[in-house]
Short mmCIF file of C-alpha atoms and ligand atoms in Angstrom, two decimals:
data_model
loop_
_atom_site.label_atom_id
_atom_site.label_comp_id
_atom_site.label_asym_id
_atom_site.label_seq_id
_atom_site.Cartn_x
_atom_site.Cartn_y
_atom_site.Cartn_z
CA MET F 733 0.00 0.00 0.00
CA HIS F 734 1.05 3.61 -0.48
CA THR F 735 0.99 4.10 3.26
CA ASP F 736 3.82 1.64 4.00
CA LEU F 737 6.72 3.31 5.70
CA ALA F 738 9.85 3.29 3.61
CA THR F 739 12.53 1.17 5.17
CA PHE F 740 15.38 1.81 2.79
CA SER F 741 16.96 5.06 1.81
CA GLY F 742 20.28 5.09 0.04
CA VAL F 743 21.91 5.31 -3.37
CA VAL F 744 21.73 2.88 -6.29
CA HIS F 745 24.43 2.63 -8.94
CA LEU F 746 23.78 1.81 -12.57
CA GLY F 747 27.15 2.01 -14.27
CA ASP F 748 28.34 5.59 -13.89
CA VAL F 749 24.90 6.88 -12.83
CA SER F 750 24.19 7.06 -9.10
CA LEU F 751 20.68 7.83 -7.92
CA PRO F 752 19.34 8.43 -4.42
CA VAL F 753 16.43 6.08 -3.76
CA ILE F 754 13.73 5.62 -1.15
CA ALA F 755 12.09 2.18 -1.23
CA SER F 756 10.40 -0.32 1.05
CA GLY F 757 13.49 -2.52 1.13
CA GLU F 758 17.05 -2.79 -0.05
CA PRO F 759 17.67 -2.97 -3.81
CA HIS F 760 19.51 -6.01 -5.02
CA ALA F 761 21.89 -5.79 -7.99
CA ILE F 762 21.52 -8.29 -10.84
CA ASP F 763 24.49 -6.84 -12.64
CA GLU F 764 26.21 -3.49 -13.02
CA ARG F 765 23.28 -1.86 -14.77
CA GLU F 766 20.26 -3.82 -13.55
CA LEU F 767 18.71 -4.27 -10.16
CA LEU F 768 15.60 -5.48 -8.40
CA ILE F 769 13.82 -3.38 -5.78
CA PRO F 770 11.38 -4.95 -3.30
CA THR F 771 7.66 -4.34 -3.83
CA GLY F 772 6.10 -1.17 -2.44
CA ALA F 773 6.44 2.48 -3.29
CA VAL F 774 9.77 3.54 -4.76
CA THR F 775 11.14 6.98 -5.52
CA LEU F 776 14.40 7.68 -7.32
CA LEU F 777 15.93 11.14 -7.53
CA HIS F 778 17.35 11.93 -10.96
CA PRO F 779 19.25 14.86 -12.45
CA PHE F 780 17.73 14.55 -15.97
CA ALA F 781 15.19 17.37 -15.74
CA ASP F 782 14.59 17.63 -19.47
CA ALA F 783 14.56 13.93 -20.25
CA GLU F 784 11.78 12.46 -22.37
CA PHE F 785 9.47 10.11 -20.46
CA TYR F 786 8.12 6.84 -21.82
CA ARG F 787 4.53 6.36 -20.76
CA HIS F 788 2.82 2.96 -21.00
CA GLY F 789 -0.96 2.70 -21.22
CA TRP F 790 -2.91 0.35 -19.00
CA ASN F 791 -5.10 -1.46 -21.53
CA SER F 792 -4.85 -2.35 -25.22
CA TRP F 793 -6.38 0.95 -26.31
CA SER F 794 -4.50 3.21 -23.91
CA PRO F 795 -1.82 5.57 -25.24
CA SER F 796 1.84 4.64 -25.01
CA GLY F 797 4.79 6.68 -26.19
CA TRP F 798 7.57 9.14 -25.42
CA ARG F 799 6.87 12.70 -24.30
CA ARG F 800 9.10 15.55 -23.34
CA GLN F 801 8.53 16.36 -19.70
CA ASP F 802 7.66 19.96 -20.49
CA ASP F 803 4.95 18.75 -22.88
CA ALA F 804 1.45 17.92 -21.67
CA PRO F 805 1.23 14.34 -20.37
CA LEU F 806 0.21 11.67 -22.88
CA ARG F 807 -3.34 10.74 -21.81
CA VAL F 808 -7.02 11.02 -22.73
CA TYR F 809 -8.14 14.65 -22.39
CA ASP F 810 -11.59 16.09 -21.86
CA SER F 811 -13.65 12.90 -21.83
CA PRO F 812 -14.27 10.98 -18.59
CA GLU F 813 -16.21 8.38 -20.62
CA ARG F 814 -13.32 7.77 -22.99
CA LEU F 815 -10.87 7.73 -20.09
CA LEU F 816 -12.88 5.07 -18.27
CA THR F 817 -13.06 2.90 -21.40
CA ALA F 818 -9.60 3.34 -22.78
CA ASP F 819 -7.23 3.74 -19.81
CA ASP F 820 -6.91 3.30 -16.06
CA ALA F 821 -9.21 6.14 -15.02
CA LYS F 822 -8.64 5.46 -11.35
CA ASN F 823 -4.94 6.27 -11.64
CA ASP F 824 -5.11 9.10 -14.16
CA THR F 825 -2.76 12.01 -13.39
CA PRO F 826 -3.99 15.02 -15.40
CA HIS F 827 -0.99 17.17 -14.56
CA ALA F 828 1.80 14.62 -14.29
CA HIS F 829 3.47 12.11 -16.56
CA SER F 830 2.57 8.60 -15.48
CA GLY F 831 1.51 5.27 -16.88
CA ALA F 832 0.88 1.63 -16.08
CA ALA F 833 3.49 -0.91 -14.97
CA VAL F 834 6.54 0.62 -16.67
CA GLY F 835 8.08 3.97 -17.43
CA ALA F 836 11.45 5.20 -18.63
CA LEU F 837 13.56 8.31 -18.99
CA ALA F 838 15.72 9.01 -22.05
CA LEU F 839 19.16 9.99 -20.74
CA PRO F 840 21.42 12.60 -22.35
CA ASP F 841 23.89 9.90 -23.46
CA GLY F 842 21.20 8.20 -25.59
CA GLU F 843 20.56 5.38 -23.13
CA ILE F 844 17.44 4.98 -21.03
CA LEU F 845 16.60 4.45 -17.38
CA LEU F 846 13.65 2.07 -17.01
CA LEU F 847 11.54 1.27 -13.96
CA GLY F 848 9.05 -1.56 -14.45
CA ALA F 849 6.94 -3.77 -12.20
CA LEU F 850 7.23 -7.54 -12.53
CA GLY F 851 3.65 -8.42 -11.65
CA LEU F 852 0.12 -7.36 -10.79
CA GLY F 853 -1.32 -4.91 -8.27
CA ALA F 854 -1.98 -2.02 -10.71
CA PRO F 855 1.61 -0.75 -10.62
CA ARG F 856 2.14 2.82 -11.84
CA VAL F 857 5.33 4.56 -12.92
CA GLY F 858 5.65 8.29 -13.31
CA ALA F 859 8.22 11.03 -13.53
CA THR F 860 8.74 14.59 -12.46
CA ALA F 861 11.65 16.85 -13.32
CA SER F 862 13.57 15.34 -10.41
CA THR F 863 11.99 11.95 -9.63
CA LEU F 864 11.13 8.63 -11.21
CA TRP F 865 8.54 6.93 -9.03
CA GLY F 866 6.62 3.68 -8.77
CA THR F 867 3.51 2.83 -6.76
CA LEU F 868 1.21 -0.17 -6.41
CA GLU F 869 -2.39 -0.47 -5.25
CA GLU F 870 -1.48 -3.83 -3.77
CA ASP F 871 2.01 -4.97 -2.90
CA GLY F 872 3.51 -8.12 -4.36
CA ALA F 873 5.36 -7.26 -7.56
CA GLU F 874 9.07 -6.50 -7.45
CA TRP F 875 10.52 -3.61 -9.43
CA PHE F 876 13.09 -3.91 -12.17
CA LEU F 877 15.37 -0.90 -12.57
CA ALA F 878 17.82 -0.82 -15.44
CA ARG F 879 19.90 1.50 -17.50
CA GLY F 880 21.25 0.83 -20.99
CA PRO F 881 20.42 1.02 -24.71
CA GLU F 882 16.66 1.42 -25.19
CA VAL F 883 15.96 -1.65 -27.30
CA GLU F 884 18.05 -3.87 -25.02
CA VAL F 885 16.58 -2.62 -21.76
CA PHE F 886 12.98 -3.01 -22.92
CA ALA F 887 13.80 -6.49 -24.27
CA ARG F 888 15.26 -7.44 -20.92
CA TYR F 889 12.15 -6.16 -19.10
CA ALA F 890 9.94 -8.20 -21.46
CA GLN F 891 12.08 -11.25 -20.76
CA LEU F 892 11.70 -10.86 -16.99
CA LEU F 893 7.93 -10.34 -17.37
CA ALA F 894 7.73 -13.55 -19.38
CA GLU F 895 9.76 -15.39 -16.73
CA ARG F 896 7.49 -14.21 -13.93
CA LEU F 897 4.10 -14.31 -15.64
CA GLY F 898 4.63 -16.93 -18.32
CA SER F 899 4.75 -16.83 -22.10
CA ARG F 900 2.77 -19.03 -24.45
CA GLY F 901 4.25 -20.25 -27.70
CA ALA F 902 1.10 -20.37 -29.86
CA ARG F 903 1.03 -18.40 -33.10
CA ALA F 904 -2.16 -16.92 -34.52
CA GLY F 905 -1.00 -17.28 -38.09
CA ARG F 906 -2.64 -15.08 -40.71
CA VAL F 907 -6.04 -13.78 -39.73
CA TRP F 908 -8.99 -12.44 -41.68
CA CYS F 909 -11.28 -10.42 -39.38
CA SER F 910 -14.78 -9.20 -40.27
CA TRP F 911 -14.84 -5.99 -38.22
CA TYR F 912 -13.06 -3.41 -40.38
CA SER F 913 -15.27 -4.04 -43.41
CA PHE F 914 -18.66 -5.19 -42.22
CA TYR F 915 -18.72 -3.86 -38.66
CA GLU F 916 -21.92 -5.10 -37.01
CA GLU F 917 -23.56 -5.91 -40.35
CA LEU F 918 -22.86 -9.63 -40.19
CA SER F 919 -25.15 -12.41 -41.36
CA GLU F 920 -24.70 -16.04 -42.19
CA GLY F 921 -25.24 -15.33 -45.90
CA ARG F 922 -22.55 -12.69 -45.84
CA VAL F 923 -20.20 -15.07 -44.01
CA ARG F 924 -20.85 -17.75 -46.64
CA ALA F 925 -20.14 -15.40 -49.54
CA THR F 926 -17.04 -13.91 -47.90
CA VAL F 927 -15.59 -17.29 -46.99
CA ALA F 928 -16.25 -18.62 -50.51
CA ASP F 929 -14.20 -15.72 -51.91
CA LEU F 930 -11.41 -16.30 -49.34
CA ALA F 931 -11.04 -19.98 -50.29
CA GLY F 932 -7.50 -20.66 -51.43
CA MET F 933 -6.10 -17.47 -49.89
CA PRO F 934 -3.22 -18.10 -47.49
CA PHE F 935 -5.16 -17.29 -44.32
CA ASP F 936 -5.11 -19.54 -41.27
CA VAL F 937 -8.06 -18.01 -39.41
CA VAL F 938 -11.35 -16.42 -40.42
CA GLN F 939 -12.59 -14.53 -37.38
CA LEU F 940 -16.15 -13.23 -37.04
CA ASP F 941 -16.31 -10.09 -34.97
CA ASP F 942 -19.09 -8.26 -33.13
CA GLY F 943 -22.48 -8.58 -34.86
CA TRP F 944 -23.41 -12.25 -34.41
CA GLU F 945 -25.00 -11.93 -30.94
CA PRO F 946 -28.39 -10.32 -30.19
CA VAL F 947 -26.90 -7.98 -27.57
CA VAL F 948 -23.57 -7.77 -25.76
CA GLY F 949 -23.97 -9.94 -22.69
CA ASP F 950 -26.16 -12.62 -24.31
CA TRP F 951 -23.93 -14.99 -26.27
CA THR F 952 -26.32 -16.76 -28.61
CA ALA F 953 -26.79 -16.43 -32.38
CA ASN F 954 -28.97 -13.49 -33.41
CA ASP F 955 -31.70 -13.73 -36.04
CA ARG F 956 -29.27 -13.03 -38.89
CA PHE F 957 -27.74 -16.43 -38.09
CA PRO F 958 -30.82 -18.68 -38.27
CA SER F 959 -28.71 -21.81 -38.81
CA GLY F 960 -26.83 -21.11 -35.57
CA MET F 961 -23.17 -20.66 -34.75
CA GLU F 962 -22.16 -24.29 -35.08
CA ALA F 963 -23.24 -24.27 -38.74
CA THR F 964 -21.48 -20.92 -39.22
CA ALA F 965 -18.25 -22.28 -37.75
CA ARG F 966 -18.53 -25.20 -40.13
CA THR F 967 -18.85 -22.83 -43.11
CA ILE F 968 -15.41 -21.54 -42.13
CA THR F 969 -13.72 -24.83 -41.24
CA ASP F 970 -15.10 -26.56 -44.37
CA ALA F 971 -13.27 -23.93 -46.43
CA GLY F 972 -10.02 -24.93 -44.71
CA PHE F 973 -9.72 -22.15 -42.14
CA ARG F 974 -9.69 -22.12 -38.41
CA ALA F 975 -12.93 -20.52 -37.19
CA GLY F 976 -12.58 -17.45 -34.99
CA LEU F 977 -15.19 -15.62 -32.94
CA TRP F 978 -15.39 -12.32 -31.04
CA LEU F 979 -16.91 -12.18 -27.56
CA ALA F 980 -16.90 -9.65 -24.73
CA PRO F 981 -17.48 -12.19 -21.97
CA LEU F 982 -16.85 -9.94 -18.97
CA ILE F 983 -19.39 -7.22 -19.84
CA ALA F 984 -23.13 -6.91 -20.37
CA LEU F 985 -25.23 -4.07 -21.77
CA PRO F 986 -28.08 -2.91 -19.50
CA ASP F 987 -30.73 -4.31 -21.84
CA SER F 988 -29.16 -7.79 -22.10
CA VAL F 989 -31.04 -10.65 -20.49
CA PHE F 990 -27.94 -11.29 -18.40
CA ALA F 991 -27.86 -7.79 -16.88
CA ARG F 992 -31.63 -7.64 -16.40
CA GLU F 993 -32.11 -11.05 -14.84
CA ARG F 994 -28.82 -11.63 -13.04
CA THR F 995 -28.04 -8.17 -11.70
CA GLU F 996 -26.54 -9.67 -8.54
CA LEU F 997 -23.76 -11.15 -10.69
CA LEU F 998 -22.47 -7.73 -11.78
CA VAL F 999 -19.69 -5.74 -10.16
CA HIS F 1000 -21.32 -3.03 -8.06
CA GLY F 1001 -20.25 0.44 -7.02
CA ASP F 1002 -20.15 1.77 -3.49
CA ASP F 1003 -23.63 3.20 -4.09
CA GLY F 1004 -25.03 -0.32 -4.45
CA ALA F 1005 -25.85 0.10 -8.15
CA PRO F 1006 -24.14 -1.87 -10.92
CA LEU F 1007 -20.81 -0.25 -11.71
CA VAL F 1008 -20.57 1.49 -15.08
CA ALA F 1009 -17.51 -0.16 -16.61
CA GLY F 1010 -17.29 1.88 -19.81
CA TYR F 1011 -19.18 3.23 -22.78
CA ASN F 1012 -19.78 1.82 -26.25
CA TRP F 1013 -22.74 0.80 -28.44
CA GLY F 1014 -24.33 4.13 -27.59
CA GLY F 1015 -24.30 3.86 -23.82
CA PRO F 1016 -22.80 2.41 -20.66
CA TYR F 1017 -22.14 -1.25 -19.94
CA TYR F 1018 -21.60 -3.28 -16.79
CA ALA F 1019 -18.94 -5.77 -15.69
CA LEU F 1020 -19.45 -9.35 -14.49
CA ASP F 1021 -18.28 -10.20 -10.97
CA THR F 1022 -15.89 -12.98 -11.95
CA THR F 1023 -15.26 -13.92 -8.33
CA HIS F 1024 -18.90 -15.01 -7.95
CA PRO F 1025 -19.35 -18.81 -8.17
CA GLU F 1026 -22.32 -18.41 -10.53
CA VAL F 1027 -20.27 -16.25 -12.90
CA ILE F 1028 -17.51 -18.84 -12.81
CA ALA F 1029 -20.11 -21.49 -13.74
CA HIS F 1030 -21.53 -19.17 -16.43
CA LEU F 1031 -18.08 -18.61 -17.99
CA ARG F 1032 -17.32 -22.32 -17.97
CA GLU F 1033 -20.62 -23.09 -19.68
CA LEU F 1034 -20.19 -20.27 -22.20
CA PHE F 1035 -16.68 -21.25 -23.26
CA ALA F 1036 -17.44 -24.96 -23.40
CA ARG F 1037 -20.38 -24.08 -25.66
CA VAL F 1038 -18.40 -21.77 -27.98
CA VAL F 1039 -15.56 -24.26 -28.37
CA GLY F 1040 -18.21 -26.96 -28.88
CA TRP F 1041 -19.58 -24.93 -31.81
CA GLY F 1042 -16.21 -25.37 -33.50
CA PHE F 1043 -14.44 -22.06 -32.84
CA SER F 1044 -10.78 -22.44 -31.93
CA TYR F 1045 -9.62 -18.80 -32.10
CA LEU F 1046 -11.34 -16.41 -29.74
CA LYS F 1047 -11.00 -12.64 -29.67
CA LEU F 1048 -12.01 -11.66 -26.15
CA ASP F 1049 -12.80 -7.97 -26.02
CA PHE F 1050 -13.49 -5.26 -23.42
CA MET F 1051 -11.69 -7.46 -20.93
CA TYR F 1052 -10.34 -4.57 -18.82
CA ALA F 1053 -13.87 -4.28 -17.38
CA GLY F 1054 -13.02 -7.34 -15.30
CA ALA F 1055 -10.10 -5.42 -13.79
CA LEU F 1056 -11.89 -2.30 -12.54
CA GLU F 1057 -12.20 -1.44 -8.90
CA GLY F 1058 -15.62 -2.27 -7.52
CA VAL F 1059 -17.58 -4.41 -5.08
CA ARG F 1060 -17.14 -8.14 -5.81
CA SER F 1061 -18.31 -11.14 -3.83
CA VAL F 1062 -14.68 -12.00 -3.04
CA PRO F 1063 -12.65 -8.87 -2.28
CA VAL F 1064 -9.47 -9.65 -4.22
CA HIS F 1065 -7.42 -6.95 -5.95
CA ARG F 1066 -8.98 -6.03 -9.31
CA GLU F 1067 -6.02 -7.21 -11.42
CA ARG F 1068 -6.01 -10.54 -9.57
CA ALA F 1069 -9.75 -10.97 -10.18
CA TYR F 1070 -9.09 -10.31 -13.87
CA ARG F 1071 -6.20 -12.71 -14.22
CA ASP F 1072 -8.05 -15.47 -12.37
CA ALA F 1073 -10.99 -15.01 -14.76
CA VAL F 1074 -8.77 -15.31 -17.83
CA ALA F 1075 -7.01 -18.33 -16.30
CA LEU F 1076 -10.43 -19.92 -15.79
CA ILE F 1077 -11.30 -19.29 -19.44
CA ARG F 1078 -7.95 -20.72 -20.49
CA GLU F 1079 -8.51 -23.80 -18.37
CA THR F 1080 -11.96 -24.27 -19.92
CA VAL F 1081 -10.90 -23.92 -23.57
CA GLY F 1082 -7.60 -25.78 -23.19
CA ASP F 1083 -4.21 -25.00 -24.66
CA ASP F 1084 -5.13 -25.50 -28.32
CA VAL F 1085 -7.58 -22.63 -28.57
CA TYR F 1086 -5.87 -19.36 -29.50
CA LEU F 1087 -6.93 -16.54 -27.20
CA LEU F 1088 -6.47 -13.00 -28.51
CA GLY F 1089 -7.06 -10.37 -25.85
CA CYS F 1090 -8.48 -6.98 -26.85
CA GLY F 1091 -9.14 -4.11 -24.49
CA VAL F 1092 -7.03 -6.09 -22.01
CA PRO F 1093 -4.88 -4.75 -19.20
CA ILE F 1094 -1.46 -5.60 -20.63
CA VAL F 1095 0.72 -6.99 -17.85
CA PRO F 1096 -2.03 -9.09 -16.17
CA SER F 1097 -2.67 -10.77 -19.56
CA LEU F 1098 0.85 -12.14 -20.03
CA GLY F 1099 1.02 -15.92 -19.79
CA VAL F 1100 -2.74 -16.47 -20.07
CA PHE F 1101 -3.47 -14.92 -23.49
CA ASP F 1102 -1.63 -16.02 -26.64
CA GLY F 1103 -1.82 -12.59 -28.23
CA ILE F 1104 -2.98 -9.11 -27.28
CA ARG F 1105 -4.08 -6.00 -29.17
CA VAL F 1106 -1.57 -3.28 -28.44
CA GLY F 1107 -3.33 -0.17 -29.73
CA PRO F 1108 -6.70 1.42 -30.47
CA ASP F 1109 -8.74 0.46 -33.52
CA VAL F 1110 -7.31 1.14 -36.93
CA ALA F 1111 -9.58 2.64 -39.59
CA ALA F 1112 -9.36 3.32 -43.31
CA PHE F 1113 -8.47 6.93 -42.55
CA TRP F 1114 -5.46 8.51 -40.89
CA ASP F 1115 -6.77 10.78 -38.17
CA ASN F 1116 -10.00 11.20 -36.32
CA ALA F 1117 -10.75 14.90 -36.61
CA GLU F 1118 -13.73 14.64 -34.27
CA ARG F 1119 -11.63 13.70 -31.30
CA PRO F 1120 -8.71 16.08 -30.85
CA GLY F 1121 -6.94 15.31 -27.60
CA ASP F 1122 -7.91 11.68 -27.66
CA PRO F 1123 -4.99 9.44 -28.60
CA THR F 1124 -7.30 6.44 -28.18
CA GLY F 1125 -9.68 7.52 -30.94
CA VAL F 1126 -10.22 5.21 -33.91
CA GLY F 1127 -7.81 5.78 -36.80
CA ALA F 1128 -4.63 4.57 -38.43
CA ARG F 1129 -2.46 7.24 -36.82
CA ASN F 1130 -3.44 6.50 -33.24
CA ALA F 1131 -3.29 2.74 -33.82
CA PHE F 1132 0.22 3.10 -35.26
CA LEU F 1133 1.54 5.39 -32.50
CA ALA F 1134 0.30 3.17 -29.68
CA SER F 1135 1.34 -0.11 -31.30
CA ILE F 1136 4.88 0.85 -32.26
CA HIS F 1137 5.55 1.92 -28.68
CA ARG F 1138 4.56 -1.55 -27.53
CA ALA F 1139 6.77 -3.41 -30.02
CA TRP F 1140 9.08 -4.36 -27.13
CA LEU F 1141 6.40 -6.71 -25.78
CA ARG F 1142 6.61 -9.02 -28.78
CA SER F 1143 9.16 -11.36 -27.25
CA ALA F 1144 6.79 -12.02 -24.33
CA ILE F 1145 3.48 -12.34 -26.22
CA GLU F 1146 2.12 -11.99 -29.76
CA THR F 1147 1.39 -8.30 -30.35
CA ASP F 1148 -1.53 -7.40 -32.61
CA PRO F 1149 -1.37 -3.85 -34.02
CA ASP F 1150 -4.78 -4.39 -35.70
CA VAL F 1151 -5.56 -5.05 -39.34
CA VAL F 1152 -3.78 -3.89 -42.48
CA TYR F 1153 -5.78 -2.54 -45.41
CA PHE F 1154 -4.91 -3.64 -48.91
CA ARG F 1155 -7.95 -2.03 -50.50
CA ARG F 1156 -7.49 1.39 -52.11
CA ARG F 1157 -11.16 1.86 -52.86
CA ARG F 1158 -13.27 2.49 -49.73
CA SER F 1159 -10.15 3.81 -48.01
CA LEU F 1160 -8.92 7.33 -47.33
CA LEU F 1161 -5.36 6.25 -46.49
CA ASP F 1162 -2.73 7.49 -48.89
CA GLU F 1163 -0.08 5.03 -50.02
CA PRO F 1164 2.64 5.99 -47.49
CA GLN F 1165 0.08 5.69 -44.66
CA ARG F 1166 -1.18 2.34 -45.91
CA GLN F 1167 2.37 1.06 -46.35
CA LEU F 1168 3.22 2.22 -42.83
CA ILE F 1169 0.38 0.17 -41.34
CA GLU F 1170 1.59 -2.83 -43.33
CA ASP F 1171 5.18 -2.31 -42.13
CA VAL F 1172 4.09 -2.05 -38.50
CA ALA F 1173 2.20 -5.34 -38.76
CA THR F 1174 5.24 -6.96 -40.36
CA VAL F 1175 7.55 -5.59 -37.68
CA LEU F 1176 5.26 -6.66 -34.83
CA GLY F 1177 4.84 -10.06 -36.48
CA PHE F 1178 1.05 -10.26 -36.52
CA LYS F 1179 -0.62 -10.34 -39.95
CA SER F 1180 -4.32 -9.70 -40.19
CA THR F 1181 -6.62 -7.97 -42.61
CA SER F 1182 -10.31 -7.34 -43.04
CA ASP F 1183 -10.72 -6.68 -46.77
CA PRO F 1184 -13.27 -8.98 -48.42
CA VAL F 1185 -11.65 -10.34 -51.59
CA ALA F 1186 -14.55 -8.85 -53.55
CA TRP F 1187 -13.48 -5.35 -52.43
CA LEU F 1188 -9.95 -5.76 -53.83
CA LEU F 1189 -8.60 -5.14 -57.31
CA PRO F 1190 -6.71 -8.07 -58.87
CA GLY F 1191 -3.33 -6.44 -58.17
CA GLU F 1192 -4.32 -5.90 -54.52
CA VAL F 1193 -5.23 -9.56 -54.13
CA ASP F 1194 -1.77 -10.48 -55.44
CA GLU F 1195 -0.14 -8.03 -53.05
CA LEU F 1196 -2.11 -9.40 -50.10
CA ARG F 1197 -1.30 -12.98 -51.03
CA ALA F 1198 2.41 -12.20 -51.35
CA TRP F 1199 2.45 -10.43 -47.97
CA LEU F 1200 0.66 -13.29 -46.24
CA ARG F 1201 3.10 -15.80 -47.75
CA ARG F 1202 6.25 -13.90 -46.82
CA SER F 1203 7.95 -14.60 -43.55
CA GLU F 1204 10.30 -11.69 -43.09
CA ARG F 1205 13.39 -11.39 -40.97
CA VAL F 1206 13.01 -8.28 -38.80
CA VAL F 1207 15.89 -6.62 -36.98
CA GLN F 1208 15.36 -3.55 -34.80
CA GLU F 1209 18.14 -0.99 -35.21
CA GLY F 1210 16.70 1.86 -33.20
CA ARG F 1211 13.54 3.17 -31.57
CA TYR F 1212 11.78 3.55 -34.93
CA ARG F 1213 14.30 1.90 -37.32
CA PHE F 1214 13.93 -1.67 -38.49
CA ARG F 1215 15.44 -3.88 -41.18
CA VAL F 1216 12.80 -6.02 -42.85
CA ASP F 1217 14.63 -8.57 -45.02
CA GLY F 1218 17.36 -6.00 -45.42
CA ARG F 1219 14.97 -3.16 -46.41
CA LEU F 1220 15.23 -0.16 -44.10
CA VAL F 1221 11.89 0.65 -42.48
CA ASP F 1222 12.21 4.00 -40.73
CA LEU F 1223 8.97 5.00 -39.07
CA SER F 1224 10.25 8.19 -37.49
CA ALA F 1225 8.73 10.47 -40.12
CA PHE F 1226 5.28 9.44 -38.85
CA ILE F 1227 6.00 10.21 -35.20
CA ASP F 1228 4.17 13.50 -34.81
CA TYR F 1229 2.46 13.20 -31.49
CA GLU F 1230 2.91 16.85 -30.62
CA ALA F 1231 -0.15 18.29 -32.30
CA PRO F 1232 -3.58 17.52 -30.87
CA VAL F 1233 -2.63 16.46 -27.37
CA SER F 1234 -0.67 19.49 -26.25
CA THR F 1235 -3.14 21.97 -27.75
CA MET F 1236 -5.95 20.39 -25.74
CA ALA F 1237 -3.97 20.48 -22.52
CA GLY F 1238 -2.84 24.06 -22.86
C1 9PG G 257 -16.34 -4.59 -31.86
C2 9PG G 257 -15.03 -3.84 -31.78
C3 9PG G 257 -13.89 -4.56 -32.53
C4 9PG G 257 -12.59 -3.83 -32.29
C5 9PG G 257 -12.33 -3.70 -30.80
C6 9PG G 257 -13.50 -3.02 -30.12
O1 9PG G 257 -12.28 2.81 -26.55
N1 9PG G 257 -13.39 2.44 -26.97
O2 9PG G 257 -14.45 3.00 -26.63
C7 9PG G 257 -13.46 1.37 -27.89
C8 9PG G 257 -14.67 0.96 -28.36
C9 9PG G 257 -14.73 -0.08 -29.26
C10 9PG G 257 -13.57 -0.68 -29.68
C11 9PG G 257 -12.36 -0.24 -29.23
C12 9PG G 257 -12.29 0.79 -28.31
O3 9PG G 257 -13.63 -1.70 -30.60
O4 9PG G 257 -11.15 -3.01 -30.54
O5 9PG G 257 -11.52 -4.53 -32.90
O6 9PG G 257 -13.78 -5.90 -32.09
O7 9PG G 257 -14.71 -3.71 -30.40
O8 9PG G 257 -17.37 -3.91 -31.22
#
């Protein structure tokens, strides 16, 4: 807890940098430039007043990236609803640079100083002109403090996270996803036609997104799927693909049967009413109390049923709602409740079902999910002019900026930067922007798209097929510089995060 009395005050040495530190226990050196600090609050004094700060967002959609300390903090501005949905609203610091689990300072010599938690408990890391600090809502996780070249230090942090939380070896393969073309306008006829056109394309998975269920919270086929989901899964598997399905199993809309008839199974607020866990589909939604035995039984039944239908790739969305603070039947820390729920789902579906987390808190998902979305939704346009000040808004630019700043996670878990567009019609992306999104997916090693073959020109189909078939060798040379089969991919020209955020904060 924050209130623990510090028991250690001294100086830590990382090569030629010495920093005064106050922590709950004595740091322990791993080597000359790496050390572990016991769990609890930690504060380091630093002399790098002007250093850039790396901020890491809490969930898939939350902003991550580098900011100068004299710039406005990287966060969601001016929308409590967006903040609740797309970051850790409870720990938001409007006037200070801070983020979830890990943070870093860029030192004058080009190296970085990183402080990162090695576990759960809603760890936060922030910086001021003279401090780098870490806090936890619940003690347990040790801190890793390291100094060195940026790519190396982040890779080392990812390695330690994987050691502590686990890392699964499954690969998604190449995924076709329905969302970024059809959105909620799904039907079994449309699935049949789309899958028929995809036959022979080098995809491994065809994943149906939101639009198959009557209402979020009630996981049965809606009336556009009169043959049911088992028959729909078979349409996909008969064409030679693994069948994938989207679910948001930890939330329910107020008008779902689940929320109306089983209100006692929802997370509640201190006021005794169901806790509003976020906003989408035109209104608020609630979270399931995953510590309740009846919710545990419900999740087991649901996932046994979905896997029984024939789906073996599941995109589980809006999962952060299971990690919000609220009243649950068993009062465990929110990130523990979340991880236990995902572990229960994993145990139910077994090791052979690929689980892609979306809207997930990042660190608590390591070792239980196979892959995670690492940015907000991409779109067939660059920027979202309606949402200045919101780095979580839908669009290619925000998806790119968040995802590239999470590339370091890819040794610990598969990192999904969202789909790549190959279509030029029905898209407002210019060619450099489109190519950028393709390069980011290649660099992060997760290849998915959403273009129906019928929407592509013959040359675009060839391009898509060639990209899906390639297995590139990627080497990172710098923060934004990569070699992809020898070709230099330099993304730095697209790093322009100054504009909308700082104007909104001013
Ligand atoms: C289906 C979609 C797609 C998409 C997911 C998710 O921050 N937000 O309010 C927010 C809302 C929706 C959203 C992402 C963020 O989209 O990322 O791929 O599956 O749900 O409804």
